[in-house]
XYZ file of C-alpha atoms in Angstrom:
483
model
C 126.273 86.537 262.172
C 125.459 85.864 258.500
C 123.671 82.565 257.969
C 122.580 80.643 254.919
C 118.997 81.868 255.341
C 120.217 85.471 255.536
C 122.164 85.111 252.318
C 119.176 83.696 250.479
C 117.028 86.529 251.771
C 119.523 89.036 250.413
C 119.416 87.472 246.978
C 115.619 87.543 247.150
C 115.657 91.258 248.011
C 117.808 91.789 244.923
C 114.941 90.416 242.914
C 116.977 88.311 240.524
C 115.399 84.860 240.637
C 114.886 83.769 237.048
C 112.093 81.206 237.259
C 108.343 81.644 237.732
C 108.564 85.430 238.123
C 106.533 86.746 235.239
C 103.817 88.255 237.419
C 105.941 89.726 240.182
C 104.515 92.803 241.877
C 106.112 95.712 243.658
C 104.213 97.541 246.378
C 100.895 96.095 245.200
C 101.474 97.403 241.645
C 102.183 95.027 238.813
C 105.865 95.196 237.953
C 107.353 95.924 234.561
C 108.247 92.668 232.837
C 110.927 92.101 230.246
C 108.220 91.519 227.629
C 106.654 94.850 228.519
C 110.003 96.594 228.169
C 110.506 94.997 224.753
C 107.077 96.228 223.672
C 107.934 99.782 224.746
C 111.197 99.694 222.818
C 109.518 98.196 219.750
C 106.839 100.872 219.678
C 108.717 103.994 220.778
C 112.411 103.641 219.959
C 113.213 106.708 217.774
C 115.919 104.934 215.805
C 113.508 102.156 214.892
C 110.774 104.611 213.938
C 113.248 106.498 211.744
C 114.118 103.256 209.941
C 110.422 102.598 209.352
C 110.123 106.051 207.776
C 113.084 105.195 205.536
C 111.294 102.037 204.375
C 108.182 104.085 203.562
C 110.349 106.491 201.617
C 111.843 103.589 199.661
C 108.336 102.373 198.801
C 107.892 105.488 196.657
C 110.608 104.275 194.283
C 108.153 101.726 192.881
C 105.489 104.203 191.658
C 108.331 106.355 190.365
C 109.526 103.434 188.245
C 105.983 102.517 187.173
C 105.483 106.058 185.872
C 107.568 105.029 182.856
C 104.597 102.957 181.652
C 102.179 105.855 181.893
C 101.543 108.714 179.448
C 102.846 112.207 180.066
C 100.455 115.067 179.442
C 101.329 118.748 179.390
C 99.274 121.873 178.716
C 100.595 125.179 177.383
C 99.048 128.619 177.103
C 100.502 131.856 175.804
C 99.448 135.438 175.144
C 101.381 138.198 173.374
C 100.785 141.518 171.648
C 102.429 143.147 168.600
C 101.973 146.218 166.445
C 102.006 145.537 162.662
C 102.518 148.204 159.936
C 103.063 146.964 156.357
C 103.329 148.578 152.905
C 103.033 146.459 149.765
C 103.881 147.721 146.257
C 102.454 145.898 143.227
C 103.533 146.214 139.540
C 101.280 147.817 136.902
C 100.334 144.565 135.229
C 98.606 143.643 138.441
C 96.593 146.891 138.405
C 95.487 146.272 134.794
C 94.295 142.820 135.559
C 92.425 143.946 138.626
C 90.934 147.294 137.584
C 90.773 146.958 133.780
C 92.804 150.088 133.143
C 95.949 150.603 131.224
C 98.368 152.533 133.376
C 101.733 153.624 132.123
C 104.323 150.871 131.981
C 106.135 152.364 134.904
C 103.070 152.811 137.073
C 102.874 151.012 140.381
C 100.176 150.570 143.068
C 100.706 150.470 146.813
C 98.536 149.043 149.604
C 99.078 149.524 153.333
C 98.036 147.617 156.481
C 98.549 148.799 160.055
C 97.147 147.800 163.467
C 97.722 146.188 166.896
C 97.634 142.383 167.104
C 96.975 140.421 170.369
C 97.926 136.755 169.973
C 96.621 133.971 172.242
C 97.092 130.198 172.099
C 96.375 127.102 174.159
C 97.549 123.574 173.509
C 98.242 120.157 174.915
C 100.714 117.366 174.273
C 100.447 113.668 175.134
C 103.608 111.568 175.011
C 103.667 107.791 175.398
C 106.775 105.613 175.440
C 106.129 102.283 173.738
C 109.596 100.781 174.001
C 112.750 101.924 175.786
C 114.921 98.838 175.923
C 113.020 97.320 178.898
C 114.353 100.130 181.110
C 110.967 100.744 182.752
C 110.389 97.074 183.502
C 113.872 96.612 184.943
C 113.634 99.852 186.925
C 110.385 98.600 188.462
C 111.900 95.258 189.422
C 114.952 97.058 190.803
C 112.751 99.347 192.915
C 110.843 96.355 194.270
C 114.118 94.650 195.203
C 115.220 97.859 196.901
C 112.026 97.810 198.956
C 112.632 94.200 199.975
C 116.220 94.994 200.922
C 115.133 97.916 203.090
C 112.564 95.720 204.816
C 115.323 93.293 205.733
C 117.419 96.202 206.993
C 114.422 97.131 209.146
C 114.375 93.576 210.532
C 118.077 93.898 211.357
C 117.421 97.071 213.334
C 114.353 95.574 215.019
C 116.492 92.692 216.253
C 119.199 95.095 217.378
C 116.728 97.234 219.321
C 115.003 94.248 220.928
C 118.348 92.700 221.903
C 119.505 96.027 223.335
C 116.248 96.325 225.268
C 116.554 92.821 226.711
C 120.214 93.431 227.557
C 119.632 96.760 229.309
C 116.687 95.260 231.203
C 118.896 92.484 232.530
C 121.743 94.961 233.105
C 119.527 96.966 235.431
C 118.444 93.846 237.315
C 122.053 92.742 237.625
C 123.311 96.115 238.815
C 120.389 96.466 241.244
C 121.205 93.063 242.706
C 124.902 93.946 242.993
C 123.982 97.140 244.855
C 121.883 95.127 247.326
C 124.649 92.566 247.764
C 127.189 95.293 248.527
C 124.797 97.166 250.773
C 124.212 93.991 252.777
C 127.965 93.438 252.861
C 128.494 96.906 254.345
C 125.909 96.197 257.062
C 127.654 92.930 257.939
C 131.083 94.616 257.980
C 129.753 97.374 260.241
C 128.506 94.740 262.634
C 131.814 92.905 262.402
C 133.729 96.100 263.184
C 131.543 96.780 266.208
C 132.054 93.263 267.536
C 135.815 93.514 266.949
C 135.998 96.824 268.822
C 134.058 95.291 271.706
C 136.455 92.376 271.848
C 139.415 94.769 271.630
C 138.032 96.716 274.568
C 138.062 93.571 276.692
C 141.472 92.513 275.428
C 140.445 89.538 273.323
C 141.949 90.924 270.077
C 144.619 93.418 269.141
C 144.480 96.813 267.501
C 145.506 95.117 264.246
C 142.234 93.215 264.160
C 140.318 96.479 264.534
C 142.335 98.096 261.741
C 141.685 95.121 259.460
C 137.952 95.415 260.097
C 138.048 99.156 259.424
C 139.968 98.638 256.174
C 137.539 95.958 254.987
C 134.566 98.201 255.807
C 136.110 101.071 253.854
C 136.676 98.759 250.894
C 133.091 97.536 251.127
C 131.784 101.102 251.152
C 133.854 101.869 248.064
C 132.417 98.841 246.298
C 128.928 99.963 247.247
C 129.450 103.460 245.844
C 130.867 101.999 242.631
C 127.869 99.701 242.310
C 125.480 102.638 242.863
C 127.297 104.650 240.199
C 127.037 101.758 237.740
C 123.327 101.431 238.506
C 122.790 105.135 237.822
C 124.489 104.831 234.433
C 122.451 101.750 233.587
C 119.227 103.536 234.539
C 120.114 106.350 232.145
C 120.734 103.890 229.319
C 117.482 102.119 230.178
C 115.626 105.392 229.742
C 117.351 105.974 226.405
C 116.522 102.534 224.972
C 113.170 101.687 226.576
C 111.806 105.220 226.856
C 110.764 105.169 230.542
C 112.482 105.085 233.891
C 113.131 101.600 235.333
C 110.666 101.095 238.175
C 109.775 97.795 239.802
C 111.316 95.473 237.245
C 110.259 91.853 237.479
C 112.933 89.169 237.095
C 113.633 88.090 233.532
C 113.817 84.596 232.137
C 115.623 83.060 229.139
C 113.812 82.304 225.882
C 114.983 78.722 225.480
C 111.448 77.688 224.494
C 111.858 79.234 221.006
C 115.486 78.250 220.410
C 116.564 75.333 218.204
C 117.652 72.234 220.036
C 121.094 71.825 218.469
C 123.879 74.002 217.122
C 123.688 72.575 213.547
C 119.993 73.428 213.479
C 120.758 76.955 214.663
C 123.374 77.404 211.930
C 121.010 76.131 209.242
C 118.257 78.504 210.343
C 120.617 81.479 210.542
C 121.826 81.006 206.949
C 118.227 81.139 205.735
C 116.386 83.522 208.069
C 118.996 85.960 209.348
C 117.998 89.368 207.885
C 121.611 90.259 207.157
C 121.783 87.298 204.778
C 118.453 87.998 203.112
C 119.325 91.698 202.747
C 122.557 90.728 200.988
C 120.595 88.438 198.662
C 118.281 91.278 197.687
C 121.383 93.423 197.199
C 122.463 90.998 194.456
C 119.074 91.384 192.767
C 119.395 95.174 192.871
C 122.875 95.059 191.365
C 121.820 92.599 188.633
C 118.874 94.771 187.601
C 121.117 97.854 187.602
C 123.133 96.095 184.869
C 119.955 95.478 182.885
C 118.888 99.107 183.233
C 122.277 100.294 182.008
C 122.094 97.916 179.030
C 118.803 99.567 178.054
C 120.804 102.523 176.709
C 121.928 100.288 173.806
C 118.370 99.544 172.648
C 116.241 101.713 170.351
C 113.362 103.724 171.768
C 109.918 104.234 170.280
C 107.862 107.189 171.456
C 104.423 108.338 170.275
C 103.214 111.918 170.554
C 99.883 113.634 169.988
C 99.563 117.415 170.197
C 96.779 119.953 169.687
C 97.108 123.748 169.622
C 94.384 126.359 169.271
C 95.573 129.895 168.359
C 93.646 133.165 168.185
C 94.490 136.335 166.180
C 97.926 135.240 165.142
C 97.824 138.023 162.524
C 95.555 140.956 161.761
C 93.775 138.972 159.109
C 93.909 135.463 160.736
C 91.433 135.253 163.590
C 91.736 131.590 164.602
C 93.699 128.457 163.751
C 93.690 124.873 165.037
C 96.648 122.585 164.560
C 96.658 118.887 165.534
C 99.420 116.377 164.948
C 100.276 112.781 165.790
C 103.384 110.760 165.134
C 105.902 108.177 166.172
C 109.597 108.705 166.772
C 112.074 105.849 166.609
C 115.558 106.548 167.962
C 118.338 104.047 167.378
C 121.519 104.744 169.366
C 124.701 104.133 167.413
C 127.473 105.656 169.479
C 127.117 108.006 172.437
C 130.700 108.559 173.448
C 131.238 105.252 175.234
C 129.822 106.348 178.578
C 127.009 103.815 178.403
C 129.505 100.959 178.025
C 131.526 102.175 180.986
C 128.350 102.303 183.114
C 127.479 98.727 182.164
C 130.948 97.495 183.089
C 130.816 99.404 186.370
C 127.482 97.843 187.332
C 128.799 94.371 186.489
C 131.685 94.889 188.897
C 129.211 96.064 191.537
C 127.229 92.867 190.961
C 130.369 90.781 191.502
C 131.058 92.719 194.696
C 127.535 92.054 196.012
C 127.951 88.323 195.413
C 131.175 88.332 197.405
C 129.455 90.377 200.106
C 126.803 87.673 200.376
C 129.490 85.024 200.935
C 131.107 87.206 203.579
C 127.759 87.832 205.280
C 126.992 84.129 205.408
C 130.381 83.384 206.952
C 129.871 86.120 209.531
C 126.362 84.901 210.312
C 127.600 81.360 210.818
C 130.365 82.588 213.122
C 127.929 84.723 215.119
C 125.535 81.807 215.555
C 128.328 79.531 216.767
C 129.682 82.205 219.109
C 126.255 82.985 220.582
C 125.521 79.303 221.073
C 128.854 78.826 222.846
C 128.169 81.784 225.113
C 124.780 80.321 225.996
C 126.305 76.955 226.908
C 128.984 78.699 228.961
C 126.396 80.841 230.747
C 124.384 77.749 231.705
C 127.475 76.151 233.206
C 128.434 79.390 234.978
C 125.041 79.615 236.674
C 125.405 76.094 238.035
C 128.952 76.638 239.258
C 128.127 80.056 240.721
C 125.232 78.590 242.691
C 127.579 75.937 244.080
C 130.130 78.634 244.852
C 127.574 80.660 246.835
C 126.465 77.614 248.809
C 130.060 76.653 249.608
C 130.982 80.234 250.533
C 128.005 80.475 252.892
C 129.034 77.258 254.607
C 132.662 78.371 254.783
C 131.776 81.750 256.299
C 129.576 80.201 258.963
C 132.332 77.718 259.834
C 135.046 80.398 260.012
C 132.860 82.535 262.261
C 132.251 79.639 264.636
C 135.965 78.802 264.673
C 136.807 82.446 265.330
C 134.552 82.408 268.385
C 136.728 79.706 269.980
C 139.985 81.301 268.873
C 140.859 78.943 266.048
C 140.476 81.656 263.362
C 141.573 85.264 263.177
C 139.527 88.316 262.329
C 141.272 88.463 258.954
C 140.068 84.929 258.183
C 136.510 85.998 258.892
C 136.851 89.107 256.707
C 138.321 87.104 253.848
C 135.503 84.566 254.063
C 132.974 87.393 254.047
C 134.549 88.936 250.927
C 134.627 85.536 249.224
C 130.884 85.224 249.829
C 130.271 88.686 248.379
C 132.300 87.786 245.295
C 130.329 84.550 244.913
C 127.021 86.368 245.118
C 128.137 88.896 242.487
C 129.321 86.035 240.274
C 125.928 84.344 240.575
C 124.055 87.524 239.729
C 126.309 88.108 236.715
C 125.966 84.497 235.537
C 122.167 84.691 235.744
C 122.268 87.937 233.753
C 124.524 86.387 231.109
C 122.290 83.338 230.894
C 119.248 85.379 229.881
C 121.098 87.748 227.545
C 122.831 84.838 225.796
C 119.489 83.216 224.984
C 118.283 86.435 223.341
C 121.587 86.708 221.478
C 121.136 83.230 219.987
C 117.619 84.140 218.907
C 118.954 87.259 217.191
C 121.787 85.326 215.551
C 119.371 82.954 213.835
C 117.099 85.816 212.751
C 114.095 85.067 214.936
C 114.211 87.820 217.529
C 110.872 89.380 216.637
C 107.573 90.270 218.354
C 105.846 87.379 216.576
C 108.273 84.733 217.824
C 108.425 86.184 221.343
C 104.650 86.531 221.462
C 104.767 90.180 222.544
C 101.436 91.867 223.205
C 101.821 94.570 220.580
C 100.656 95.437 217.095
C 103.372 94.313 214.708
C 104.479 96.936 212.203
C 103.701 95.679 208.688
C 105.665 97.582 206.003
C 103.585 96.040 203.209
C 100.538 98.113 204.232
C 102.124 101.401 203.173
C 103.647 99.758 200.111
C 100.270 98.703 198.725
C 98.795 102.111 199.565
C 101.262 103.950 197.317
C 102.330 101.391 194.717
C 99.618 102.130 192.142
C 99.020 105.757 193.052
C 98.856 107.941 189.932
C 99.000 111.228 191.829
C 98.461 113.040 195.104
C 100.618 115.067 197.469
C 99.509 113.633 200.802
C 101.078 110.561 202.328
C 98.736 107.767 203.511
C 99.017 109.040 207.095
C 97.756 112.468 206.040
C 100.955 114.509 205.885
């Protein structure tokens, strides 16, 4: 016979009590806690690590933009060979002046020059842009806004990964508990079938009662196999998200301690701290600066250039020459086909789109915060009602069993009461699962689902470290991590 104490023992075996269970142990070994699972996901999730690499890649846009302030230096070297054969004819007057003779009026003199010439030259050029319509300055600010936007996108993914990790952790606890509930149900139904067969053998019940017990046992076994299948799928997803197999999980608890006290406070925080909102705000900055960069094409540009070239044996009679030059070039655009105006108009429309996107993101964030808060309130109420349902179902089952002993209840009544208790236990397990997950969902909705807020024992990834390592780099092929 199933008693109240037996039912509570079953729930305890399922390991799903939510309070005061942080340091639960399994077989003498400290169990995996939900905080530990979140740390594993935060450190090892490949999708999150890929997003971090994307942020580091975006950091390099800033030194690329800053390169517009810096000079550009190039060196050139050349070597060539040529064969030269010349013949020069001079008039007679030239011969008289040179040699002091009086040749005939028609006389002419010829001189020849022949030989192989090997030409070599080396040179360098330094170019410095002094003014380009503020394009460099606006490109730098745009790159910095891009970096900030990607950091917020990283926060979005961090919250997504942590919420997925908390959800799959609680999913495994829920499915494990449901398996234990159904396994216990099968054991009770097997005992019920045996007792019914014994009573049938002595003529106390009919064959119908035996068939009803057999049918209920078969249904219970089906439910057990379904629960085991669901647990197997959940274990696979746990491995995918957390990175390890689920072994000895300790019960989880909600994070109400870091949640705002009221819904209006949650909404206010979400509109300021939710990374989707802040990413959209940086998107407006990027679009605005893209307009400014495009407008730079309408401004004049001033470029200075210094060049030096040393040449050797450029001709058979010129052994060496050195040429140095310096100058300024001012270019004033007048009309370039109209493409620059089209680009400016296009970027202005993109800016208007980003502003509308921000409004849409804020509305969605508000709705998500309200929805998550409502789900949390509902989950709290469901836990309370499910606990009452389990208590009532336990009492009802015990009463029906006692009444069946004296012939006031049928076997079917007992089986129905047993199934009602199983359903109540599953409802309680599910409500406890939803209660914890809903608290994490609210924390994500307001933008505070992070290792710092949760107090996770892990080194927090700081994207600004790599940014400052590369921002003012003037050269180098290796990344800060040595690649």
